Structure formats: structure tokens, C-alpha cells
C-alpha positions as semicolon CSV with decimal commas, in nm:
position;residue;x (nm);y (nm);z (nm)
1;M;9,034;0,721;6,089
2;I;8,757;0,670;6,310
3;R;8,541;0,984;6,271
4;I;8,277;0,995;6,550
5;D;7,948;1,302;6,548
6;A;7,992;1,286;6,931
7;H;7,629;1,478;6,941
8;Q;7,315;1,430;6,798
9;H;6,961;1,374;6,854
10;F;6,682;1,097;6,765
11;W;6,279;1,181;6,828
12;Q;5,949;1,134;6,758
13;Y;5,821;1,434;6,707
14;S;5,475;1,543;6,970
15;P;5,435;1,908;7,030
16;A;5,355;1,801;7,431
17;T;5,679;1,634;7,436
18;H;5,889;1,890;7,238
19;D;5,726;2,200;7,355
20;W;6,092;2,381;7,332
21;I;6,038;2,321;6,929
22;T;5,866;2,693;6,843
23;P;5,651;2,720;6,543
24;E;6,006;2,961;6,390
25;M;6,156;2,583;6,412
26;A;5,898;2,441;6,207
27;V;6,202;2,201;6,050
28;L;6,245;2,010;6,372
29;Q;5,841;1,961;6,368
30;R;5,874;1,590;6,237
31;H;6,042;1,269;6,332
32;Y;6,427;1,237;6,312
33;L;6,545;0,874;6,321
34;P;6,834;0,703;6,235
35;E;6,709;0,555;5,852
36;D;6,721;0,992;5,836
37;L;7,091;1,042;5,964
38;A;7,240;0,749;5,842
39;G;7,293;0,910;5,472
40;N;7,469;1,244;5,625
41;L;7,716;1,037;5,837
42;K;7,817;0,804;5,547
43;K;7,852;1,091;5,289
44;A;8,025;1,346;5,555
45;G;8,293;1,034;5,637
46;F;8,177;0,963;5,989
47;T;8,187;0,631;6,119
48;G;7,914;0,643;6,424
49;C;7,774;0,849;6,667
50;V;7,656;0,967;6,985
51;A;7,272;0,963;7,047
52;V;7,185;1,232;7,322
53;Q;6,872;1,252;7,528
54;A;6,632;1,567;7,399
55;A;6,342;1,478;7,660
56;Q;6,353;1,451;8,031
57;T;6,237;1,130;8,050
58;E;6,310;0,753;8,115
59;A;6,128;0,685;7,859
60;E;6,361;0,856;7,619
61;T;6,637;0,655;7,710
62;E;6,470;0,328;7,649
63;F;6,352;0,450;7,300
64;L;6,738;0,576;7,243
65;L;6,899;0,273;7,371
66;N;6,667;0,035;7,162
67;L;6,762;0,227;6,882
68;A;7,137;0,165;6,988
69;V;7,086;-0,162;6,995
70;E;6,936;-0,169;6,600
71;Y;7,165;0,030;6,414
72;F;7,518;0,001;6,456
73;F;7,612;0,337;6,395
74;I;7,480;0,437;6,746
75;K;7,778;0,359;6,920
76;G;7,658;0,520;7,259
77;V;7,371;0,674;7,447
78;V;7,398;1,006;7,697
79;G;7,041;0,925;7,832
80;W;6,811;1,106;8,139
81;V;6,784;0,987;8,486
82;D;6,655;1,197;8,788
83;L;6,972;1,267;8,930
84;R;6,788;1,430;9,233
85;A;6,525;1,119;9,261
86;D;6,553;0,908;9,607
87;D;6,596;0,625;9,368
88;A;6,860;0,717;9,137
89;R;7,130;0,490;9,257
90;E;6,901;0,199;9,166
91;R;6,776;0,356;8,808
92;L;7,162;0,437;8,731
93;A;7,264;0,092;8,801
94;Y;6,961;-0,029;8,607
95;F;7,026;0,152;8,296
96;A;7,437;0,135;8,337
97;Q;7,381;-0,256;8,288
98;N;7,309;-0,199;7,906
99;P;7,681;-0,077;7,804
100;L;7,591;0,132;7,563
101;F;7,449;0,355;7,795
102;K;7,737;0,586;7,865
103;G;7,637;0,878;8,049
104;V;7,388;1,131;8,134
105;R;7,224;1,462;8,088
106;H;7,003;1,729;8,242
107;V;6,883;2,035;8,001
108;V;7,023;2,265;8,303
109;Q;6,992;2,574;8,052
110;D;6,595;2,556;8,120
111;E;6,586;2,550;8,477
112;P;6,488;2,889;8,666
113;D;6,729;2,811;8,904
114;N;7,044;2,928;8,822
115;L;7,234;2,766;9,091
116;F;7,080;2,430;8,950
117;L;7,394;2,234;8,930
118;I;7,495;2,318;9,320
119;Q;7,158;2,218;9,450
120;P;7,236;1,961;9,723
121;A;6,995;1,673;9,591
122;F;7,148;1,758;9,218
123;L;7,519;1,694;9,381
124;R;7,447;1,370;9,554
125;G;7,308;1,257;9,207
126;I;7,666;1,345;9,024
127;A;7,864;1,146;9,283
128;L;7,665;0,845;9,184
129;L;7,793;0,836;8,835
130;Q;8,166;0,753;8,844
131;P;8,166;0,491;9,056
132;L;7,934;0,333;8,739
133;G;8,188;0,468;8,470
134;L;7,921;0,731;8,341
135;T;7,998;1,037;8,198
136;Y;7,793;1,353;8,255
137;D;7,704;1,643;7,969
138;I;7,680;1,964;8,123
139;L;7,397;2,197;7,889
140;I;7,408;2,564;8,001
141;F;7,408;2,923;7,913
142;P;7,697;3,145;7,911
143;R;7,573;3,290;8,285
144;H;7,592;2,945;8,374
145;L;8,004;2,906;8,330
146;P;8,077;3,038;8,679
147;V;7,851;2,789;8,857
148;A;7,989;2,508;8,614
149;T;8,290;2,548;8,719
150;Q;8,189;2,549;9,124
151;F;8,014;2,245;9,010
152;V;8,311;2,033;8,814
153;V;8,543;2,166;9,112
154;Q;8,370;1,909;9,348
155;F;8,414;1,603;9,142
156;P;8,754;1,567;9,010
157;E;8,722;1,229;8,893
158;Q;8,429;1,295;8,719
159;K;8,438;1,302;8,349
160;F;8,241;1,616;8,235
161;V;8,171;1,747;7,879
162;L;8,024;2,086;7,806
163;D;7,807;2,135;7,511
164;H;7,809;2,342;7,267
165;L;8,082;2,558;7,410
166;A;7,775;2,666;7,646
167;K;7,636;2,836;7,385
168;P;7,854;3,194;7,316
169;F;7,635;3,489;7,200
170;I;7,838;3,454;6,797
171;K;7,529;3,653;6,655
172;K;7,622;3,927;6,848
173;G;7,995;3,859;6,804
174;E;8,004;3,896;7,195
175;L;8,321;3,709;7,317
176;Q;8,352;3,836;7,679
177;P;8,274;3,714;7,959
178;W;8,226;3,412;7,768
179;A;8,601;3,342;7,686
180;E;8,740;3,436;8,035
181;N;8,496;3,195;8,206
182;L;8,511;2,908;7,973
183;K;8,930;2,932;8,006
184;K;8,839;2,907;8,393
185;L;8,626;2,596;8,353
186;A;8,852;2,434;8,113
187;S;9,144;2,494;8,346
188;Y;9,001;2,159;8,566
189;P;9,139;1,862;8,359
190;N;8,835;1,642;8,400
191;V;8,634;1,885;8,156
192;S;8,619;1,814;7,750
193;A;8,370;2,000;7,523
194;K;8,226;1,934;7,207
195;L;8,237;2,171;6,887
196;S;7,929;2,133;6,805
197;G;7,581;2,336;6,813
198;L;7,729;2,684;6,730
199;V;7,580;2,707;6,354
200;T;7,271;2,774;6,575
201;E;7,408;3,043;6,787
202;A;7,520;3,252;6,452
203;D;7,302;3,433;6,233
204;W;7,056;3,130;6,082
205;A;7,036;3,254;5,718
206;N;7,320;3,414;5,689
207;W;7,630;3,243;5,927
208;Q;7,978;3,219;5,759
209;P;8,203;2,972;5,910
210;Q;8,417;3,292;6,001
211;D;8,176;3,421;6,231
212;L;8,294;3,070;6,440
213;S;8,584;3,064;6,388
214;P;8,707;3,307;6,711
215;Y;8,482;3,034;6,911
216;L;8,673;2,792;6,759
217;D;9,007;2,967;6,848
218;I;8,901;3,050;7,216
219;A;8,780;2,681;7,252
220;L;9,103;2,560;7,127
221;E;9,323;2,754;7,361
222;A;9,118;2,665;7,642
223;F;9,107;2,292;7,622
224;G;9,392;2,173;7,408
225;P;9,284;1,955;7,130
226;E;9,304;1,615;7,357
227;R;8,997;1,761;7,532
228;L;8,778;1,901;7,207
229;M;8,526;1,635;7,010
230;I;8,303;1,746;6,712
231;G;7,926;1,691;6,654
232;S;7,660;1,782;6,459
233;D;7,358;1,868;6,666
234;W;7,189;1,740;6,430
235;P;6,865;1,773;6,343
236;V;6,899;2,082;6,538
237;C;7,151;2,206;6,316
238;R;6,891;2,217;6,022
239;L;6,797;2,533;6,160
240;A;7,105;2,681;6,066
241;G;7,256;2,433;5,773
242;E;7,273;2,062;5,673
243;Y;7,462;1,796;5,802
244;E;7,756;1,800;5,554
245;A;7,772;2,191;5,573
246;V;7,814;2,206;5,976
247;M;8,019;1,941;6,027
248;Q;8,239;2,078;5,751
249;V;8,340;2,383;5,967
250;V;8,516;2,180;6,212
251;V;8,644;1,941;5,962
252;D;8,829;2,273;5,821
253;F;8,914;2,468;6,104
254;V;9,136;2,145;6,248
255;T;9,321;2,081;5,876
256;A;9,583;2,316;6,069
257;L;9,664;2,092;6,363
258;S;9,863;1,742;6,310
259;P;9,679;1,457;6,174
260;D;9,709;1,307;6,556
261;E;9,535;1,623;6,671
262;Q;9,285;1,608;6,394
263;A;9,223;1,245;6,431
264;A;9,147;1,317;6,819
265;I;8,914;1,583;6,732
266;L;8,740;1,423;6,497
267;G;8,661;1,090;6,663
268;N;8,926;0,959;6,911
269;N;8,875;1,190;7,198
270;A;8,475;1,044;7,166
271;V;8,614;0,709;7,168
272;Q;8,814;0,752;7,483
273;F;8,569;1,026;7,687
274;Y;8,224;0,750;7,615
275;N;8,435;0,454;7,635
276;L;8,257;0,368;7,284
277;K;8,309;0,065;7,118
278;M;8,426;0,057;6,740
């Protein structure tokens, strides 16, 4: 079985670049590079990974692509390009020449404008992705889900994936209105979702797998096994748990499904979505 971690990060830590890493996140205040991940992947039985941007610079995109050339287990890169820029078409075309460049992400959750996704300049940039065969990772909070639905409906041929199920309020045990809004977004067949980043939305020190179960159940009902993919969100997940334990939550969750459905969520969907070469 091909197993792919569809969402993790690498960085060379600097306080200026990674200002989102607060003092309570001290475990993240260091370099995290492929040699730090390789053993975790192997121990957990994963074939490869997709490296996702953590800083909004083209230098970050180049950094990840260079790592992917050097380390065979990095099967693809989701980078950053300023989609609102006048030269967005040229910059995307430049990166798309590299077959390891699979898609783009913007840290929309940090934008002060809750309607950022439907800003005209951003929409113009999104329209450039599908002709180049590029995907788009949606990184938002629960409050953004209705806007995300307005966003994706405008691009029925574009491949979208929702990161971290939009970060539901697991620590508070809240399901609504997140669940209802998630199902509306999932009603569009070109939208997939990552079962990733959930432990860090729970109680970091005291979470149990059953705390995540209701959210996983809702995601499975909304997207079906054919549009879900497992992701670690490593090293961010280390705030709440180590790699193998975090991944095991989803591995255990899918054991109730058929072998084909398990294979889809644990690897095949990521291969298909990101067009990974194995």
C-alpha cells in the first residue's frame, strides 16, 4: 500500500520569518528539515510526503523545491506565489516548469479581511491555476467556511483541498455551525479535505483520540473516503503529540472502512489529487 503524508512542513527557523511561532510553541523554535522527518515516515509506514509552505515568500517555494530534488520521499511541493500580483501568471508559469511544484497555498486564516478569498485580485490569481494543472490548498478558520463555499463555486474545474478541516473548535467540543458549513463546502465535488492539524485544535496536553472522532466522522460523511487524505501537519503537530501517535489516530479511524477506502485516504487520494510520481 502506498502511504502518503499529504501535509507537512520544513523550515530553517528564524524569529522574523516565523513570527507566528509564539513562546508557548518553543518546541517549534528550531530547524525542521527532511532528515528530521525521514525516520518518522519510515517508522509509521509512510512512503512519502507533500511539503507545504509555511512562509509567504517565493524563497520558501524555492527552498522546498530544492529539498524535494534532494530527498526522494518528498513527492510534491505546495508553495506560495502572490496570486494578487500583476505578474502572477508569469511567476506561476515559472514554478510550474518544475514537475515537483504541485500547487499553491495562501495563509488566508491570518488575513484581516474575512472576505479575502473572494477579493477580485485573488480570484484573478486563482483562475490561473487550473490551466497549469495546479491545485489550491484552502487554509481557513471555521468562520471562513461560508465564504469558502462562495469561493469554490466560481471555479468548478479547479482542484481544491481544505487544510485541517478548517480547524474546528475541538478543545471546546463545538460541532456547529462548523459541521453544517463543512457539509455545504463538501457538496462541491472538486473540493477535497485533509485529515490533518486536528490534535493542535484539541487540548494539547490532554487530548484523546475519541476527542477527534466526532470531527472525523463528520468529515467522512461530508466528503466520503474518495476525497479525504491523511496529513500529519508535522512539525506543528509536535505541540500536541509526536508523529506516529498523531498519524495513528487517522490510521485507526479508517480501519472500519474497506481496504480500498483505507488505501484511498492513506495515500491514493493524495497521489491522484497532487498528481504525484511514485
